[in-house]
CSV table of C-alpha atoms and ligand atoms in Angstrom, one decimal:
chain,number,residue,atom,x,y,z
A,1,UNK,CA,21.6,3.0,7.7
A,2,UNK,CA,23.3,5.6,5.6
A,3,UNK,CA,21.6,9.2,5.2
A,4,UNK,CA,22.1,11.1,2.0
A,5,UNK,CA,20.7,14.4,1.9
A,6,UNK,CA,21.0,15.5,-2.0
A,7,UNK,CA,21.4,19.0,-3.2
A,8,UNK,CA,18.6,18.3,-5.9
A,9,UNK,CA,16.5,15.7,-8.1
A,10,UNK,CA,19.9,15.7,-10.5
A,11,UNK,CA,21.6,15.3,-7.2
A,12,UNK,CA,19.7,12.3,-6.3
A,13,UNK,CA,19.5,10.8,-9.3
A,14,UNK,CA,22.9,10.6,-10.3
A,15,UNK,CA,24.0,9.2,-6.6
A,16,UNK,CA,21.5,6.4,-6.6
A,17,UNK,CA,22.3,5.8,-10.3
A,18,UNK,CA,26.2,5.4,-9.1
A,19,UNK,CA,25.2,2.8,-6.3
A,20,UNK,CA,23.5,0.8,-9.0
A,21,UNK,CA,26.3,0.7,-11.2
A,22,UNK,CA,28.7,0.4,-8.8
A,23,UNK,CA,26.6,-2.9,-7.6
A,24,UNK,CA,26.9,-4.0,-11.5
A,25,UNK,CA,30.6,-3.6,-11.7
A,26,UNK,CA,31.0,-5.6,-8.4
A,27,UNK,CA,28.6,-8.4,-10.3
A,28,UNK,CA,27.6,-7.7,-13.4
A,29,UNK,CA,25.2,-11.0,-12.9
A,30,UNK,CA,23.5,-8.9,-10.3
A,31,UNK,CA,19.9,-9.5,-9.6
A,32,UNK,CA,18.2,-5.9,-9.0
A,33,UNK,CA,14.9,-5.1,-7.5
A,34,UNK,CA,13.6,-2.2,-9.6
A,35,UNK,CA,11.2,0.2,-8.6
A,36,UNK,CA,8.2,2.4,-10.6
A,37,UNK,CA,6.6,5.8,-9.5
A,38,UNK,CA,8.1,9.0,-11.0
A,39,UNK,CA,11.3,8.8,-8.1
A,40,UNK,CA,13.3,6.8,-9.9
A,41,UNK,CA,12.7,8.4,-13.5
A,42,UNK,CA,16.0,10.3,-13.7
A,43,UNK,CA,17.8,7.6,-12.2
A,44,UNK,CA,16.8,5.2,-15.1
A,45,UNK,CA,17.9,7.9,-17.1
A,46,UNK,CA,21.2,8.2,-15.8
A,47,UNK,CA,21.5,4.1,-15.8
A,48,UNK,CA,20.6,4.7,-19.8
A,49,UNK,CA,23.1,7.9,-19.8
A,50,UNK,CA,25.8,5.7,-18.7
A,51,UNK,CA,24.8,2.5,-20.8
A,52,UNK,CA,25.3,4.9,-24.1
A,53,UNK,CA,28.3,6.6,-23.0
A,54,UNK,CA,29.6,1.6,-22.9
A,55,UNK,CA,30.2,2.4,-18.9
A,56,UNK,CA,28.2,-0.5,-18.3
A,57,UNK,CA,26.3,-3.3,-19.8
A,58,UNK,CA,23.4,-4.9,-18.8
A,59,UNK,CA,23.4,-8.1,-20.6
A,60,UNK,CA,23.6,-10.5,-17.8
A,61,UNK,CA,21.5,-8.7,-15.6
A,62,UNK,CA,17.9,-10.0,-14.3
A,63,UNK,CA,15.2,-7.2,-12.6
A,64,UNK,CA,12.3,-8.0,-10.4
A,65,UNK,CA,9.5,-5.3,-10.1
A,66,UNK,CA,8.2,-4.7,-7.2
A,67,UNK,CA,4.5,-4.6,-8.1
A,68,UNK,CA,1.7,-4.0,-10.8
A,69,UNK,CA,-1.5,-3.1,-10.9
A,70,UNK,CA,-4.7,-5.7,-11.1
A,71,UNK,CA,-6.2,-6.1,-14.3
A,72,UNK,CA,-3.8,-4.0,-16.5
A,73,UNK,CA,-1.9,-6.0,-19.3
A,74,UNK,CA,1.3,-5.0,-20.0
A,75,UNK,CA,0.6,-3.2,-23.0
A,76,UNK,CA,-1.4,-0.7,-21.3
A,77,UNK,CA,0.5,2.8,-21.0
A,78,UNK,CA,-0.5,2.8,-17.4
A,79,UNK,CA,0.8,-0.5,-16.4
A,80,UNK,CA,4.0,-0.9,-14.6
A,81,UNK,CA,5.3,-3.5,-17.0
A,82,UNK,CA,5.0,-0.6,-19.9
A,83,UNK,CA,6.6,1.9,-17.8
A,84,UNK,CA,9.5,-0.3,-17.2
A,85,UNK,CA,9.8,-1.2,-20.9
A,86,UNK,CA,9.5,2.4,-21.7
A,87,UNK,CA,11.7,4.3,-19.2
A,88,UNK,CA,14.1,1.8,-18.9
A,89,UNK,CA,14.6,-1.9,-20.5
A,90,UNK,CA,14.1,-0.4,-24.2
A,91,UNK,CA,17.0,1.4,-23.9
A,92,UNK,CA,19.4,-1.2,-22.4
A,93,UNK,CA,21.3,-4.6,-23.5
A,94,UNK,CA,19.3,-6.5,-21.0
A,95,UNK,CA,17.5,-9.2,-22.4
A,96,UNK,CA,14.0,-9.1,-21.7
A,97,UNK,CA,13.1,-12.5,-20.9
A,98,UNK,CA,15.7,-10.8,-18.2
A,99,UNK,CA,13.0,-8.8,-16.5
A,100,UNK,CA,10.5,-9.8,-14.3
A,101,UNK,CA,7.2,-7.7,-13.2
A,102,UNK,CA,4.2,-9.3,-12.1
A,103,UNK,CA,1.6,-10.1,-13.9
A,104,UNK,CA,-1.6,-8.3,-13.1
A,105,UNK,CA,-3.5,-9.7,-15.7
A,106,UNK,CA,-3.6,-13.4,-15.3
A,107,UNK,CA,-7.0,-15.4,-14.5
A,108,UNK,CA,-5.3,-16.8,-10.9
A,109,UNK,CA,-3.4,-14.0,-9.3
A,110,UNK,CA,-3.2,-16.3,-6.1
A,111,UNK,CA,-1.0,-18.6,-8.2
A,112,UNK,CA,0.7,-15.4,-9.9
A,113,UNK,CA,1.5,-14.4,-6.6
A,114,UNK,CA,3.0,-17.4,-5.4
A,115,UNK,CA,4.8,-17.9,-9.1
A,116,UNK,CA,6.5,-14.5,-8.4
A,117,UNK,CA,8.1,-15.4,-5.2
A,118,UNK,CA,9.6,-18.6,-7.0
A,119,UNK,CA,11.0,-16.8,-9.4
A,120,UNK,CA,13.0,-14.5,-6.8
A,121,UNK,CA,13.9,-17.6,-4.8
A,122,UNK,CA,15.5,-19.3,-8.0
A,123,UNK,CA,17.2,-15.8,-8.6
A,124,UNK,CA,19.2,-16.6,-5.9
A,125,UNK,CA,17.1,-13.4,-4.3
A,126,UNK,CA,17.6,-9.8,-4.8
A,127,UNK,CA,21.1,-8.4,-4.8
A,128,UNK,CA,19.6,-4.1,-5.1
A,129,UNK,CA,16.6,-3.5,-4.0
A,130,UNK,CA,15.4,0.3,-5.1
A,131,UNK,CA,12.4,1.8,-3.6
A,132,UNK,CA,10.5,4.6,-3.4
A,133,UNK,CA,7.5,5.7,-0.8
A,134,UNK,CA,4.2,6.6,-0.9
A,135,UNK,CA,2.8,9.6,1.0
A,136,UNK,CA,1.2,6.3,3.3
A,137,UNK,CA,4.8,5.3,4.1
A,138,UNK,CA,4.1,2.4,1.6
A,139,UNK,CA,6.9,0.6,-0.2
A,140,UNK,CA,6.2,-1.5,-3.5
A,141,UNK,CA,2.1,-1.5,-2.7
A,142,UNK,CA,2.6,-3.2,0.5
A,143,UNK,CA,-0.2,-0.6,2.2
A,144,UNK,CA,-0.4,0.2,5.5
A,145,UNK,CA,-1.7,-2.5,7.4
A,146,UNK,CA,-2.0,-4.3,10.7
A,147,UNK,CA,0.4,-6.9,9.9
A,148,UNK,CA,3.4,-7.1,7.5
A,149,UNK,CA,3.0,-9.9,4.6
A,150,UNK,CA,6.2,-11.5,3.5
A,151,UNK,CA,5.2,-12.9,0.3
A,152,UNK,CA,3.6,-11.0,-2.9
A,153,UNK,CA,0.1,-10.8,-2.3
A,154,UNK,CA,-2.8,-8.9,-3.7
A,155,UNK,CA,-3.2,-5.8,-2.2
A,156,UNK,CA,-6.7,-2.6,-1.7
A,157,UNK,CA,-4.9,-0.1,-2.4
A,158,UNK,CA,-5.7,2.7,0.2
A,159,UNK,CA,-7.6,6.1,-1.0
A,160,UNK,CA,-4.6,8.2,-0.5
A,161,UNK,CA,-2.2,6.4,-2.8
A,162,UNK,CA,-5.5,6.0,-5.3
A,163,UNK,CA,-5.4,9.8,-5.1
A,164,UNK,CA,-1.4,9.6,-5.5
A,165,UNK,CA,-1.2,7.4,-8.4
A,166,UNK,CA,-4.2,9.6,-10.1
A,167,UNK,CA,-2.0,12.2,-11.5
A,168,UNK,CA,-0.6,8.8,-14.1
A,169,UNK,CA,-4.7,8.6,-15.4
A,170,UNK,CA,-6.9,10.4,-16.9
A,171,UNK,CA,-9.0,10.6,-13.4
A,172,UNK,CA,-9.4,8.8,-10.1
A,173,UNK,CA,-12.0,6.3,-11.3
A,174,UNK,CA,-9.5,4.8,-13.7
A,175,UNK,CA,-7.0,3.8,-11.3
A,176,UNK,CA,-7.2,0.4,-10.7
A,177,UNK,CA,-8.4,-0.3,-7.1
A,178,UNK,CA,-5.9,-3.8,-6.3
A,179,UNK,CA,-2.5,-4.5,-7.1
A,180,UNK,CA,-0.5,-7.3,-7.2
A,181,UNK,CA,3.1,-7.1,-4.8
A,182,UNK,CA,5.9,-8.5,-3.5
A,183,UNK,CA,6.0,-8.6,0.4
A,184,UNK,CA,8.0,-7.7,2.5
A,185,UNK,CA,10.0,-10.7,3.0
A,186,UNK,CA,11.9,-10.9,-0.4
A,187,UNK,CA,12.6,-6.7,0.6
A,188,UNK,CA,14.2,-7.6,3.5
A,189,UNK,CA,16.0,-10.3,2.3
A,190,UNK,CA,17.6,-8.3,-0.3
A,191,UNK,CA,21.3,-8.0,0.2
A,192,UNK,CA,21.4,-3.9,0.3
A,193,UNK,CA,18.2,-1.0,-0.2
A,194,UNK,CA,18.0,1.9,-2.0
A,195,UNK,CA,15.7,3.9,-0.5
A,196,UNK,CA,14.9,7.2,-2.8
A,197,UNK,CA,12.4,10.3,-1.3
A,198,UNK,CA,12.0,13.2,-3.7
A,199,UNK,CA,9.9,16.6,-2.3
A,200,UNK,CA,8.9,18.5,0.5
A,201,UNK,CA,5.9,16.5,1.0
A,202,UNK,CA,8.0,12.8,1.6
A,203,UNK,CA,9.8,14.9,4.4
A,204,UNK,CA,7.0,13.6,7.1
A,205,UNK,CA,6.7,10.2,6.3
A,206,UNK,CA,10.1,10.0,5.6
A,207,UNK,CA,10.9,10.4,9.2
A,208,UNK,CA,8.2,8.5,10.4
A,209,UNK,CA,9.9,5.4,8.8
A,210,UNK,CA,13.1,5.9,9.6
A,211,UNK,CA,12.9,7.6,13.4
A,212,UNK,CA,9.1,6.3,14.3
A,213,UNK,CA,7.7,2.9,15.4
A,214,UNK,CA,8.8,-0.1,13.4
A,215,UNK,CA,5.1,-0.6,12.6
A,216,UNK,CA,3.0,-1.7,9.3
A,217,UNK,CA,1.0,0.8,9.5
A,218,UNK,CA,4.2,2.5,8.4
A,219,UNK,CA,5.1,-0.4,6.2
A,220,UNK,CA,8.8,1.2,5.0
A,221,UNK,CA,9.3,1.4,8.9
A,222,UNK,CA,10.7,-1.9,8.5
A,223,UNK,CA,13.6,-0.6,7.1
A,224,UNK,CA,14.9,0.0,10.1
A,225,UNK,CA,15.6,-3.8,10.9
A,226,UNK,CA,17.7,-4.2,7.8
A,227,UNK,CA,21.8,-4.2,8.0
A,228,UNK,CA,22.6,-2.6,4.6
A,229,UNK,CA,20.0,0.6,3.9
A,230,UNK,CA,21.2,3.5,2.0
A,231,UNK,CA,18.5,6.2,1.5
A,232,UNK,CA,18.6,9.5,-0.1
A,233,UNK,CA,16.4,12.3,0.1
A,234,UNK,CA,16.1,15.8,-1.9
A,235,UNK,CA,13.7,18.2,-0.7
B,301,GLP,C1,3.7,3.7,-6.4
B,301,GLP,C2,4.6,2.5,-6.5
B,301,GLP,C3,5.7,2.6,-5.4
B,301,GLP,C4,6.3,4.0,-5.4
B,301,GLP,C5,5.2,5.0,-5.1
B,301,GLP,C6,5.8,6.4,-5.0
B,301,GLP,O1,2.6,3.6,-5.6
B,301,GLP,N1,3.9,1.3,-6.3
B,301,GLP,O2,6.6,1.6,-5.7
B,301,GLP,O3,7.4,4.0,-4.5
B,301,GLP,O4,4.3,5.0,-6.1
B,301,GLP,O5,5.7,7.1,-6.2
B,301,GLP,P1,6.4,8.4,-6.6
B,301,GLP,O6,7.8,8.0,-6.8
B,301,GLP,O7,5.8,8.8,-7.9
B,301,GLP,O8,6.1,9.3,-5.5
């Protein structure tokens, strides 16, 4: 595992931004895992920086979310499909029929759920998996638990990241109480792991995950098993 510790957000930003477009020079086919939550805001910035300045292209480049929320469709400003449109996708050459993020408002999330993991398996899997954490140690919405689930499932979200994810809507009420993710199998199974932790107040469960128990009730914990984990941290 490789430990960055970054002078500042900017810092941050712009080195995780490098890994991913070093990854897209080495194969600009790549399949990336892509990650909501404000973390990787200025590194989507920096992708779009670098896309406008033609340093890269994105054209043949497919994206899996990790998660969404249950019940939001993806023209509401608080689901994760919007925010990935908006902060990102919108701004690029990639195709959007490119870009995958579950779909939280479908009738059958059971079949959603196993849908989603077909469509990383006929990826070819993940090449870049970014992720951020939640103040529970969670990565995507896989929650702290008392097992780990491989595939995407449908997750409670706990109260603290309810709490967390609060400051996106206009109170705690509206945030929706499941989400749909994918497990941790397809995380491990990605090829490399981007692991970003912005503030003061990741510092804890930061360490917990990568010094602590390999345990799910500290889902990123599982980190630890895989071969190719670069994480960077700002304070
Ligand atoms: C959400 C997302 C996670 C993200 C986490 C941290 O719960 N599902 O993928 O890592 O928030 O968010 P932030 O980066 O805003 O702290």
């Amino acid at each position: 595992m490789k430990i960055i510790n970054a002078k500042n957000y900017e810092e941050l930003s712009k080195q995780a931004a490098d890994i991913i477009l070093t990854q897209i020079k080495i194969n600009p086919f790549s399949v990336l895992g892509l990650a909501t939550g404000s973390t990787p805001l200025g590194t989507y910035k920096e992708l779009i920086k670098s896309y406008n300045e033609k340093l890269v292209y994105f054209k043949n480049i497919k994206t899996v979310n990790l998660d969404e929320y249950v019940g939001l469709s993806p023209d509401n400003p608080q689901s994760y499909r919007y925010f990935m449109n908006h902060n990102l996708f919108d701004f690029l050459d990639i195709k959007k029929e490119n870009t995958f993020v579950p779909n939280g408002c479908t009738k059958n999330i059971e079949s959603e759920a196993e849908n989603y993991d077909n469509i990383i398996k006929n990826l070819g899997g993940i090449d870049l998996q970014l992720l951020g954490i939640g103040l529970d140690g969670h990565i995507g919405f896989n929650e702290p638990s008392n097992c780990f689930f491989k595939n995407t499932h449908t997750v409670n979200l706990t109260p603290s990241t309810i709490k967390a994810n609060s400051r996106f809507f206009k109170n705690e009420e509206e945030v929706p109480k499941q989400a749909v993710t994918m497990g941790i199998g397809a995380i491990m199974q990605a090829k490399k792991v981007l692991l970003l932790a912005n503030g003061k107040q990741k510092e804890d469960i930061l360490n917990k995950a990568l010094f602590g128990n390999i345990t799910p009730k500290v889902p990123a914990s599982i980190l630890q098993l895989h071969n190719n984990v670069t994480v960077i941290f700002c304070e």
